[in-house]
Amino acid sequence: MSEASTERPEGVPVAAAPDAGYGDVVLAARDIAKRYRMGSESIDVVRGVSVELRAGEAVAVMGRSGAGKSTLLHMLGLLDRPDTGALSIGGVETVGLSVGERAALRNRQVGFVFQFYHLFGELNALENAVMPLMISHGIADWSRVGRDCRRRAEELLVELGLGDRLRHRPSQLSGGERQRIAIARALVGHPSLLLCDEPTGNLDEQTGEIIESQLFGMARRHGAALVVVTHDPLLAARADRTLHMHDGRLEDAE
Amino acid sequence: MFRLFLAVRYMVSRPVSYLAVAAIGVAVMALITVWSIMNGFLGETRAMIRGTTADIVVTPRESQRSPWSRERLETLIVGVDGVEAVCSRFVRPAVFKVHGTVWNRMNSSLMATSNQLIVLGIEPEDELEVTKLRAYLDDVDDPALAVADAEAPFAFERSRILDRRLRNAGLGRVILGEDIMVNHDLRPGMALELVTATDGDPFATEPQIAASSQTFIVAGAFNTGHYDTDVRQVFIERAAFKAWSGVTQEASEVYVRVSADIGQTDAAGLDQVRDQISITLAEDGIPAVTQTWLDRHRIFLNAVENERNILAIVLGFFVLLTCTITFSMLTMMVQEKVRDIGILAAMGASPWGITAVFGACSGMVAGFGGLLGMAAGTTLVIYINQVKDGIESLFGIQIFRKDVYAFTDIPAELDLMLNAKVAIVTVIFSIVICSWPALRAGRMDPVDALRHE
């Protein structure tokens, strides 16, 4: 993974993901950039970032507030479109995709974990966790595969230690438990890419450590590439590589 | 799958959804009930008018140049294609008093009004062929008031005349509307006196109007179900009518029955027969006004129909107004669920999928509201009179006066297809006006939605 600097020869990635011990390339961004306009002013939030990630690899992205970390994460997760550059996920070029095609690709390939969990208050733990699979299946399909999908979500929740909390609503659970539901939800669809935005930012230190450990362990076991945006150096230290984002550019720390 | 699942959960967890369902339900119920009652009024009114008159009524005028006879008139009319039977009637206003009572004691405006009658002079055999008199004789509520023999309604044994002194007086018989008999406590065999006016030379300088009074024996009652008719109309035999009124005409009106396939439903066919009768009579030089039953009551029927349509429009607006409750509810929901919209997008829900979640919410509210309203409206229409009776006995008030509406019960005509249409239109309208907040949800930028606080 690397930053695409302006000095880099055109078409050559600054630093590809290390081959040893990892799977196929699941994410490849080349020269992606994002500019926001605020009235007459325009701000370059992300400037020509190139990045490559392989299955099973864990990368931490650090940087000051406003450095463009979250914007980068949103672009890598297909929630936002880069103004320039190319981005492929799971071998699919995303630049020319329609909104619907991007949503479908996101559903198949990407899992998100957010700082504030973002669970549905009306649903219980199991229903929250199975939601991505509900999105990918229609009603007719669901009658056929629904049972398997629920079993898959249940297994993940049990694996995360929530076996006795399956029918609990988020309001009945602690912050750590909620975040574990969010992790199960992110992994339930077998994504190749797991994107986490400050996943322990809302938890106490002890719970945060447990969640970090489970997050990294689960991502590795499920073969997903992991990108964690964080301010916490201890969390970043668990990653295989740490990238620093500064003024819209990525700098490889190792 | 998620669209319906999430929509159900959103709806179930929000009390305002139930309120919106109830509001739409009440509006749809009100529309269905009012429409059904107004249709009932219209249908009953048509049926009553239809029953108390004939398919076509010919009113001949006196003519010095070409005097006509009843036989000639009837023969000409029967000869027209489509005409099945005719009967002639005399019509004369009258007042009455019950024999043996004192006239002066009835000298109040109320009694004076209730003693005014329309007396019809008929030939019973012809009348039974053309009008529904036979059915009305059978429909009398109180069997003690019914005529002895519906086939010969004026036949009444002398021995049953209550005042023995009148048994051998050779008095004519009279058949009254059941409400007249009930209001005046009359029974078959009682006598009543009918008074009408006779006139003499129209060009004389002295007043020519004179009272003509005769005593008649009550043979029994008829019941059309139309209060105004049953409290006002009296039948006496044609010969007795002539003797009583001194009428010189051959007939006041000729009632015409056309063939069943034309008479019941085909207004255009009826018009055609009417026109043919007019032409036939004109060709023979008989001046007459020929009208179908619809012609004679068109203004009244149109007024009832207009009233129904106006009420439906007003209540339609009420339904639309309640649909805006769904709109407000959905707008608030989208505002509250911005983060959910963001996370749905992050999980791969398409904009149309997100729109569908909220569209399904409005569809469910409108659907359940429409169904509830349809079921409640249909039930209310079926049991409208039981509900009316319950309310009247519970609160001690009269909410439906038969003397005002001319019906003994609230008429209501259930049209399930129409009810279904009302519910479907409500659902469609609700979904259409709620498409704006639902589309807004689908078009929301997922990044903005996730950052929403």
XYZ file of C-alpha atoms in Angstrom:
707
model
C 0.000 0.000 0.000
C 1.373 3.397 -0.813
C 0.671 7.001 -1.477
C 0.703 8.168 -5.050
C 3.003 11.158 -4.899
C 3.361 13.629 -7.740
C 6.990 12.523 -8.225
C 5.995 8.932 -8.923
C 6.331 7.792 -12.553
C 2.914 7.612 -14.160
C 1.156 4.218 -14.090
C 3.496 2.658 -11.546
C 2.162 2.046 -8.037
C 4.372 3.557 -5.372
C 4.083 0.491 -3.180
C 2.059 -2.575 -3.894
C 0.804 -4.758 -1.106
C 3.351 -7.270 0.075
C 2.832 -10.627 -1.607
C 4.120 -12.882 1.149
C 1.452 -14.530 3.323
C -1.534 -12.725 1.791
C -4.101 -13.639 -0.799
C -5.171 -11.944 -4.017
C -5.399 -8.205 -4.426
C -8.911 -7.233 -3.345
C -8.601 -3.470 -3.535
C -6.604 -1.332 -5.890
C -6.907 2.436 -5.977
C -4.876 4.456 -8.448
C -4.527 8.192 -8.161
C -7.895 8.732 -6.595
C -8.699 12.276 -5.577
C -11.651 14.118 -4.098
C -12.345 17.819 -4.107
C -15.182 19.512 -2.213
C -16.530 22.882 -3.215
C -17.734 25.253 -0.559
C -19.110 28.295 -2.300
C -16.334 29.757 -4.408
C -13.685 27.858 -2.499
C -12.620 24.302 -3.288
C -10.807 21.959 -0.912
C -8.744 18.986 -2.064
C -9.598 16.469 0.637
C -7.893 13.480 -0.989
C -5.066 14.089 -3.456
C -4.024 11.313 -5.809
C -3.941 8.380 -3.449
C -2.900 4.969 -4.734
C -3.368 1.990 -2.548
C -3.420 -1.788 -2.932
C -4.699 -4.352 -0.434
C -4.577 -8.140 -0.414
C -6.939 -10.590 1.240
C -6.076 -11.138 4.909
C -3.991 -7.975 5.135
C -4.712 -5.439 7.897
C -3.863 -1.778 7.387
C -4.304 1.091 9.808
C -4.803 4.630 8.532
C -3.875 7.371 10.949
C -3.853 11.111 10.685
C -5.192 14.293 12.165
C -8.811 15.209 12.043
C -9.620 16.650 8.636
C -6.703 14.874 6.950
C -9.130 13.037 4.648
C -9.135 9.585 6.298
C -12.896 9.176 6.418
C -13.335 10.525 2.893
C -10.770 7.998 1.681
C -12.599 5.247 3.562
C -15.913 6.246 2.019
C -14.392 6.222 -1.457
C -12.773 2.818 -0.875
C -16.167 1.543 0.315
C -17.961 2.965 -2.765
C -20.067 5.330 -0.681
C -18.410 8.272 -2.401
C -17.089 8.609 -5.938
C -13.526 9.847 -6.528
C -13.330 12.845 -8.865
C -10.356 11.306 -10.629
C -8.417 8.056 -10.562
C -9.408 4.418 -10.744
C -10.641 2.020 -8.124
C -11.207 -1.704 -8.363
C -12.671 -3.942 -5.712
C -12.548 -7.715 -6.008
C -11.227 -7.243 -9.534
C -14.177 -5.114 -10.629
C -13.404 -1.647 -11.994
C -15.828 0.712 -10.283
C -15.402 3.981 -12.150
C -18.070 3.332 -14.795
C -20.525 1.566 -12.564
C -24.033 2.895 -12.023
C -25.333 3.745 -8.568
C -27.186 0.428 -8.401
C -24.160 -1.577 -9.562
C -21.982 0.135 -6.978
C -24.535 -0.677 -4.277
C -24.646 -4.325 -5.328
C -20.821 -4.531 -5.375
C -20.679 -2.879 -1.959
C -23.164 -5.414 -0.651
C -21.090 -8.346 -1.953
C -17.555 -7.131 -1.297
C -17.504 -4.511 1.474
C -18.314 -4.539 5.180
C -18.393 -1.387 7.316
C -17.856 -0.924 11.052
C -18.525 2.569 12.391
C -17.587 4.314 15.604
C -21.219 4.725 16.675
C -22.309 1.191 15.659
C -25.240 2.414 13.526
C -27.526 -0.461 14.423
C -31.255 -0.490 13.757
C -33.011 0.180 17.045
C -36.139 -1.661 15.911
C -34.293 -4.926 15.228
C -32.693 -7.419 17.579
C -29.036 -8.516 17.426
C -29.659 -11.386 15.014
C -31.849 -9.304 12.702
C -29.257 -6.508 12.647
C -26.485 -8.944 11.821
C -28.382 -10.651 9.003
C -29.491 -7.412 7.322
C -26.802 -7.335 4.546
C -27.933 -10.800 3.451
C -31.549 -9.634 3.454
C -30.508 -6.776 1.189
C -28.862 -9.165 -1.278
C -31.865 -11.509 -1.481
C -35.382 -10.866 -2.684
C -38.479 -12.220 -0.958
C -38.627 -15.276 -3.204
C -34.940 -16.068 -2.558
C -35.272 -15.470 1.142
C -37.775 -18.264 1.628
C -35.102 -20.594 0.222
C -31.915 -19.214 1.785
C -33.236 -17.275 4.787
C -32.664 -20.088 7.241
C -29.021 -20.505 6.148
C -28.460 -16.762 6.283
C -29.802 -16.538 9.813
C -27.647 -19.473 10.819
C -24.586 -17.722 9.370
C -25.368 -14.531 11.346
C -26.019 -16.545 14.470
C -22.682 -18.349 14.142
C -20.857 -15.048 13.843
C -22.627 -13.620 16.887
C -21.840 -16.769 18.869
C -18.230 -16.518 17.723
C -18.188 -12.969 19.056
C -19.601 -14.084 22.396
C -23.162 -12.887 21.871
C -24.859 -16.281 21.861
C -27.089 -15.283 24.740
C -27.898 -11.869 23.283
C -29.400 -12.868 19.925
C -32.894 -11.589 20.681
C -31.815 -8.443 22.484
C -32.402 -5.010 21.018
C -29.418 -2.606 20.787
C -30.897 -0.504 23.581
C -30.602 -3.537 25.875
C -26.901 -4.056 25.115
C -23.607 -2.446 26.143
C -21.418 -0.462 23.754
C -19.022 -3.379 23.323
C -21.847 -5.758 22.555
C -23.310 -3.370 20.041
C -19.977 -3.031 18.288
C -19.669 -6.811 18.129
C -23.055 -6.945 16.413
C -21.735 -4.365 13.952
C -18.680 -6.562 13.311
C -20.890 -9.616 12.747
C -23.060 -7.562 10.400
C -19.991 -6.401 8.463
C -18.715 -9.963 8.025
C -21.970 -11.825 7.438
C -21.857 -11.445 3.654
C -18.274 -12.803 3.323
C -16.875 -9.460 2.190
C -13.365 -9.292 0.809
C -12.885 -5.848 2.321
C -13.663 -4.689 5.857
C -13.589 -0.923 6.422
C -13.636 0.370 9.988
C -13.933 3.992 11.025
C -12.716 4.472 14.620
C -14.207 1.130 15.682
C -13.164 1.528 19.332
C -13.481 5.292 19.517
C -16.658 5.088 21.534
C -15.567 2.352 23.940
C -13.610 2.265 27.181
C -10.018 1.037 27.004
C -10.642 -2.482 28.260
C -13.656 -3.109 26.025
C -11.829 -1.439 23.171
C -8.968 -3.931 23.459
C -11.362 -6.861 23.394
C -13.130 -5.468 20.332
C -9.807 -4.762 18.562
C -8.682 -8.290 19.215
C -11.942 -9.750 17.939
C -11.991 -7.442 14.912
C -8.504 -8.324 13.737
C -8.943 -12.018 14.564
C -12.273 -12.298 12.769
C -11.032 -10.403 9.673
C -8.030 -12.703 9.443
C -10.060 -15.878 9.971
C -12.590 -14.820 7.352
C -9.873 -13.816 4.888
C -10.991 -10.206 4.540
C -8.625 -7.302 3.924
C -9.010 -4.851 6.815
C -8.666 -1.085 6.743
C -8.963 0.657 10.104
C -9.093 4.408 10.405
C -7.977 5.325 13.918
C -6.329 7.858 16.164
C -5.233 5.112 18.554
C -1.565 4.076 18.063
C -2.134 0.854 20.026
C -4.879 -0.166 17.631
C -2.693 0.820 14.665
C 0.119 -1.324 16.068
C -2.052 -4.434 15.621
C -2.174 -3.815 11.832
C 0.282 -5.271 9.376
C 1.002 -1.790 8.095
C 0.224 1.712 9.210
C -0.336 4.535 6.754
C -0.413 8.163 7.751
C -2.666 10.553 5.993
C -1.569 14.133 5.845
C -3.163 16.915 3.858
C -5.002 14.457 1.594
C -1.938 12.310 0.882
C -0.936 8.924 2.226
C 2.479 8.322 3.697
C 3.659 4.804 4.351
C 4.994 4.636 7.941
C 6.877 1.348 7.420
C -36.701 -8.873 1.432
C -35.298 -6.122 3.658
C -37.692 -3.510 2.297
C -40.841 -5.095 3.618
C -39.167 -6.421 6.745
C -37.755 -3.061 7.740
C -40.931 -1.197 6.741
C -43.005 -3.469 8.992
C -40.630 -2.931 11.903
C -40.616 0.830 11.407
C -44.394 0.933 11.304
C -45.019 -1.405 14.215
C -42.659 0.494 16.502
C -44.278 3.885 15.911
C -47.621 4.741 17.569
C -48.220 7.508 15.010
C -48.566 4.784 12.359
C -51.626 3.408 14.127
C -53.066 6.908 14.314
C -52.551 7.371 10.582
C -54.153 3.973 9.863
C -57.121 4.926 12.067
C -57.485 8.355 10.405
C -57.514 6.884 6.903
C -59.843 4.130 8.082
C -62.341 6.610 9.500
C -62.238 8.738 6.361
C -62.735 5.769 4.045
C -65.502 4.451 6.299
C -67.248 7.822 6.242
C -67.013 8.037 2.457
C -68.273 4.487 1.957
C -71.105 4.922 4.456
C -72.307 8.237 3.093
C -72.012 7.062 -0.505
C -73.922 3.860 0.305
C -76.656 5.719 2.174
C -77.022 8.289 -0.570
C -77.146 5.496 -3.137
C -79.736 3.830 -0.937
C -81.757 7.043 -0.838
C -81.507 7.371 -4.577
C -82.388 3.730 -5.181
C -85.283 3.764 -2.719
C -86.551 7.053 -4.053
C -86.436 5.728 -7.588
C -88.134 2.505 -6.536
C -90.816 4.360 -4.624
C -91.491 6.805 -7.374
C -91.375 3.951 -9.815
C -93.850 2.008 -7.709
C -96.345 4.755 -7.091
C -96.462 5.827 -10.685
C -96.409 4.048 -14.025
C -93.761 3.718 -16.715
C -95.489 6.432 -18.704
C -98.297 8.781 -17.697
C -100.505 10.452 -20.302
C -102.409 13.526 -19.142
C -105.102 14.344 -21.703
C -106.455 17.867 -22.001
C -110.058 18.862 -22.566
C -110.593 19.888 -26.131
C -113.681 21.524 -27.585
C -112.523 20.867 -31.124
C -111.667 17.205 -30.745
C -113.316 15.650 -27.735
C -111.906 12.254 -26.827
C -113.336 9.255 -25.077
C -111.539 7.120 -22.551
C -111.926 4.037 -24.733
C -110.475 5.810 -27.770
C -107.561 7.119 -25.735
C -106.725 3.740 -24.235
C -107.071 1.955 -27.553
C -104.669 4.347 -29.254
C -102.089 4.013 -26.496
C -102.300 0.215 -26.271
C -101.688 0.099 -30.010
C -98.212 1.635 -29.649
C -95.275 -0.806 -29.856
C -93.908 -1.679 -26.438
C -97.083 -0.815 -24.507
C -98.411 -3.770 -22.533
C -101.318 -2.365 -20.510
C -103.053 0.882 -19.601
C -105.412 2.089 -16.912
C -107.235 5.365 -16.461
C -107.353 7.267 -13.216
C -109.206 10.178 -11.779
C -107.331 12.477 -9.456
C -108.918 14.948 -7.051
C -107.800 16.691 -3.868
C -110.014 16.275 -0.838
C -110.251 16.640 2.919
C -111.757 14.071 5.209
C -113.054 13.498 8.654
C -113.752 10.283 10.445
C -117.459 9.601 10.507
C -118.879 10.322 13.940
C -116.204 12.820 14.960
C -116.747 16.582 15.261
C -115.222 18.658 12.481
C -114.711 21.765 14.633
C -112.456 19.879 17.037
C -110.042 19.176 14.182
C -109.775 22.824 13.317
C -106.059 23.172 14.012
C -103.457 23.702 11.328
C -101.865 20.346 12.141
C -105.120 18.452 11.831
C -106.102 20.437 8.782
C -102.886 19.422 7.069
C -103.130 15.789 8.087
C -106.656 15.625 6.733
C -105.712 16.646 3.226
C -105.810 13.813 0.746
C -105.258 12.949 -2.885
C -108.163 10.798 -3.967
C -107.601 8.470 -6.901
C -110.517 6.995 -8.746
C -109.505 3.675 -10.262
C -110.815 0.595 -11.964
C -109.248 -2.063 -9.745
C -108.833 -4.742 -12.414
C -107.036 -2.357 -14.776
C -105.010 -0.830 -11.974
C -103.717 -4.205 -10.805
C -102.515 -4.853 -14.362
C -100.504 -1.667 -14.635
C -99.274 -0.517 -11.212
C -97.912 -2.233 -8.114
C -101.152 -1.821 -6.177
C -101.346 -5.561 -5.625
C -97.930 -5.618 -3.944
C -98.780 -2.591 -1.836
C -101.950 -4.251 -0.612
C -99.892 -7.264 0.446
C -97.175 -5.157 2.102
C -99.370 -3.776 4.865
C -97.481 -4.083 8.157
C -100.524 -4.622 10.389
C -102.573 -7.593 9.083
C -105.657 -6.215 10.850
C -105.570 -3.255 8.441
C -105.227 -5.311 5.243
C -107.993 -5.623 2.699
C -109.954 -8.882 2.798
C -109.172 -9.819 -0.809
C -106.304 -8.205 -2.720
C -107.739 -9.365 -6.044
C -110.994 -7.466 -5.286
C -109.747 -4.818 -2.879
C -112.948 -2.808 -2.675
C -115.058 -5.829 -1.737
C -116.057 -5.444 1.881
C -118.853 -7.359 3.562
C -121.666 -5.228 4.836
C -121.762 -7.196 8.074
C -118.284 -5.955 8.926
C -119.283 -2.289 8.791
C -118.936 -1.115 12.362
C -121.762 1.422 12.370
C -124.837 -0.752 11.952
C -126.849 2.198 10.620
C -124.578 2.405 7.576
C -124.696 -1.248 6.581
C -127.603 -0.811 4.211
C -126.707 2.664 2.983
C -124.923 1.408 -0.172
C -121.773 3.372 0.610
C -118.669 3.238 -1.543
C -115.464 1.671 -0.293
C -112.142 3.361 0.203
C -108.592 2.038 0.536
C -106.212 4.256 2.506
C -102.484 4.505 2.945
C -101.516 2.607 6.079
C -100.023 5.705 7.700
C -103.327 7.577 7.390
C -105.046 4.696 9.167
C -102.409 4.522 11.897
C -102.319 8.314 12.404
C -106.085 8.570 12.668
C -106.648 5.266 14.423
C -108.821 3.975 11.586
C -109.793 0.320 11.143
C -111.493 -1.523 8.281
C -115.232 -1.171 8.612
C -115.066 2.383 9.941
C -116.601 5.194 7.938
C -115.094 8.458 6.861
C -116.408 11.458 5.035
C -114.611 12.824 1.993
C -115.183 16.383 0.890
C -114.142 17.800 -2.448
C -115.129 20.720 -4.602
C -117.283 20.617 -7.695
C -117.567 23.433 -10.170
C -120.206 24.548 -12.575
C -120.199 26.950 -15.537
C -116.702 28.446 -15.869
C -118.112 31.621 -17.449
C -120.792 32.335 -14.836
C -120.448 35.493 -12.746
C -121.525 33.870 -9.493
C -119.092 31.620 -7.534
C -119.426 28.107 -8.915
C -117.337 26.077 -6.466
C -119.447 23.929 -4.223
C -118.582 21.268 -1.688
C -119.418 17.701 -2.479
C -119.357 15.331 0.453
C -119.906 11.586 0.781
C -119.399 8.903 3.370
C -117.202 5.909 2.495
C -116.424 2.673 4.293
C -112.778 1.834 4.905
C -112.053 -1.449 3.139
C -108.408 -1.676 4.172
C -104.946 -0.235 3.685
C -102.051 -0.282 1.265
C -98.410 0.372 2.053
C -95.962 1.693 -0.538
C -93.203 2.310 2.027
C -93.226 5.931 0.894
C -94.481 7.945 3.838
C -95.717 10.886 1.791
C -97.802 8.540 -0.327
C -99.050 6.429 2.540
C -100.167 9.462 4.525
C -101.833 11.204 1.618
C -103.281 8.832 -0.982
C -106.696 7.227 -1.074
C -108.199 4.890 -3.663
C -111.866 4.707 -4.416
C -113.634 2.941 -7.243
C -114.039 4.811 -10.494
C -117.841 4.793 -10.425
C -117.942 5.937 -6.791
C -115.429 8.660 -7.620
C -117.581 10.009 -10.443
C -120.653 10.051 -8.227
C -118.790 11.770 -5.416
C -116.855 14.380 -7.373
C -119.245 15.041 -10.219
C -116.344 14.895 -12.632
C -117.272 15.255 -16.273
C -113.947 14.191 -17.781
C -113.355 10.649 -18.970
C -109.992 10.394 -17.182
C -107.499 12.616 -15.425
C -104.515 10.468 -16.351
C -103.778 7.305 -18.233
C -101.151 5.070 -16.688
C -99.121 3.027 -19.143
C -97.105 -0.116 -18.503
C -94.481 -0.938 -21.123
C -92.877 -4.320 -21.690
C -90.604 -5.406 -18.829
C -87.346 -5.294 -20.830
C -87.920 -1.612 -21.637
C -89.603 -0.490 -18.457
C -87.107 -1.553 -15.821
C -83.775 -0.378 -17.126
C -83.900 1.099 -20.592
C -84.480 4.845 -20.235
C -83.880 5.414 -23.949
C -86.395 2.706 -24.837
C -88.910 4.305 -22.516
C -88.353 7.678 -24.189
C -88.953 6.053 -27.538
C -92.312 4.610 -26.452
C -93.266 7.977 -24.928
C -92.483 9.763 -28.178
C -94.460 7.224 -30.152
C -97.491 7.690 -27.872
C -97.232 11.485 -28.284
C -97.121 11.158 -32.046
C -100.031 8.717 -32.111
C -102.224 10.957 -29.940
C -101.260 14.082 -31.876
C -102.108 12.394 -35.158
C -105.538 11.625 -33.738
C -105.959 15.209 -32.545
C -105.965 14.413 -28.835
C -104.076 17.059 -26.888
C -102.094 15.397 -24.143
C -98.882 15.641 -22.173
C -96.952 12.373 -22.211
C -94.199 11.828 -19.686
C -92.131 8.927 -18.518
C -91.810 8.448 -14.781
C -88.272 9.783 -15.063
C -89.506 12.929 -16.847
C -91.993 13.609 -14.072
C -89.429 13.289 -11.305
C -86.243 14.250 -13.093
C -85.586 17.407 -11.092
C -86.039 15.631 -7.798
C -83.935 12.625 -8.806
C -81.212 14.860 -10.203
C -81.221 16.840 -6.956
C -80.719 13.672 -4.912
C -77.993 12.536 -7.299
C -76.257 15.922 -7.122
C -76.447 15.868 -3.355
C -74.829 12.441 -3.334
C -72.051 13.556 -5.682
C -71.342 16.719 -3.713
C -71.141 14.765 -0.468
C -68.810 12.270 -2.122
C -66.553 15.082 -3.342
C -66.473 16.704 0.101
C -65.698 13.391 1.778
C -63.167 12.625 -0.953
C -61.312 15.769 0.119
C -61.545 14.516 3.686
C -59.895 11.260 2.593
C -57.190 13.231 0.792
C -56.666 15.283 3.919
C -56.125 12.167 5.985
C -53.644 10.915 3.387
C -51.555 13.975 4.197
C -51.227 12.559 7.717
C -49.330 9.668 6.135
C -47.242 12.219 4.284
C -46.384 14.057 7.518
C -45.684 10.799 9.293
C -43.354 9.623 6.531
C -41.585 12.965 6.292
C -40.876 12.854 10.020
C -39.787 9.251 9.792
C -37.303 9.964 6.998
C -35.923 12.835 9.074
C -35.516 10.544 12.086
C -34.026 7.670 10.115
C -31.275 9.534 8.290
C -28.567 7.432 9.918
C -30.437 4.237 9.116
C -30.550 5.405 5.512
C -26.768 5.884 5.616
C -26.120 2.445 7.046
C -28.537 0.839 4.588
C -26.546 2.416 1.777
C -23.297 1.241 3.404
C -24.660 -2.305 3.498
C -25.405 -2.131 -0.199
C -29.051 -1.120 -0.371
C -29.719 0.686 -3.654
C -31.425 4.113 -3.671
C -34.555 2.443 -5.070
C -34.382 -0.128 -2.293
C -34.264 2.615 0.325
C -37.098 4.465 -1.411
C -39.060 1.233 -1.398
C -38.637 0.843 2.387
C -40.360 4.151 3.005
C -42.774 3.678 0.112
C -43.793 0.372 1.698
C -44.395 2.218 4.977
C -46.855 4.607 3.326
C -48.365 1.757 1.348
C -48.938 -0.242 4.513
C -50.500 2.653 6.402
C -52.773 3.470 3.484
C -53.442 -0.194 2.766
C -54.368 -1.091 6.313
C -56.290 2.184 6.671
C -58.140 1.508 3.433
C -58.926 -2.087 4.420
C -59.996 -1.033 7.886
C -62.206 1.694 6.422
C -63.641 -0.692 3.854
C -64.428 -3.333 6.473
C -65.821 -0.804 8.957
C -67.783 1.018 6.258
C -69.230 -2.200 4.861
C -70.179 -3.423 8.347
C -71.709 -0.072 9.220
C -73.715 -0.029 5.997
C -75.012 -3.558 6.655
C -75.973 -2.772 10.251
C -76.812 0.916 9.790
C -80.326 0.599 11.154
C -79.250 -1.451 14.167
C -76.593 1.171 14.880
C -79.209 3.905 14.464
C -81.577 2.129 16.843
C -78.748 1.624 19.352
C -77.765 5.290 19.290
C -81.392 6.403 19.523
C -82.108 4.223 22.545
C -78.767 5.011 24.192
C -79.019 8.779 23.918
C -82.777 9.126 23.737
C -82.647 11.071 20.501
C -84.195 10.562 17.111
C -81.551 10.677 14.407
C -83.708 9.512 11.522
C -87.274 10.752 11.199
C -89.415 8.797 8.819
C -91.821 11.661 8.367
C -88.936 13.819 7.135
C -87.220 11.273 4.934
C -90.309 9.347 3.831
C -88.599 6.048 4.699
C -89.159 3.897 7.723
C -85.471 2.786 7.803
C -82.235 4.343 6.641
C -81.801 3.020 3.128
C -78.269 1.917 2.268
C -77.107 0.245 -0.893
C -73.914 -1.769 -0.519
C -71.607 -1.741 -3.530
C -68.546 -3.843 -2.720
C -66.807 -2.985 -5.975
C -67.210 0.701 -5.264
C -65.967 0.218 -1.707
C -62.913 -1.604 -3.033
C -62.326 1.211 -5.517
C -62.473 3.816 -2.736
C -59.897 1.841 -0.736
C -57.649 1.322 -3.764
C -57.787 4.992 -4.773
C -56.926 5.958 -1.185
C -53.906 3.630 -1.206
C -52.740 4.886 -4.594
C -53.164 8.521 -3.623
C -51.392 7.994 -0.330
C -48.468 6.291 -2.051
C -48.308 9.023 -4.684
C -48.194 11.922 -2.201
C -45.767 9.975 0.009
C -43.442 9.322 -2.909
C -41.754 12.646 -2.282
C -40.335 11.846 1.203
C -39.627 8.270 0.085
C -37.703 9.491 -2.968
C -35.909 11.997 -0.792
C -34.754 9.133 1.414
C -33.487 7.198 -1.596
C -31.639 10.181 -3.012
C -29.920 11.048 0.245
C -26.134 11.123 0.033
C -25.028 8.110 2.142
C -21.956 9.961 3.413
C -24.062 12.897 4.612
C -26.541 10.447 6.096
C -23.816 8.616 8.047
C -22.472 11.905 9.363
C -25.933 13.123 10.360
C -26.319 13.998 14.015
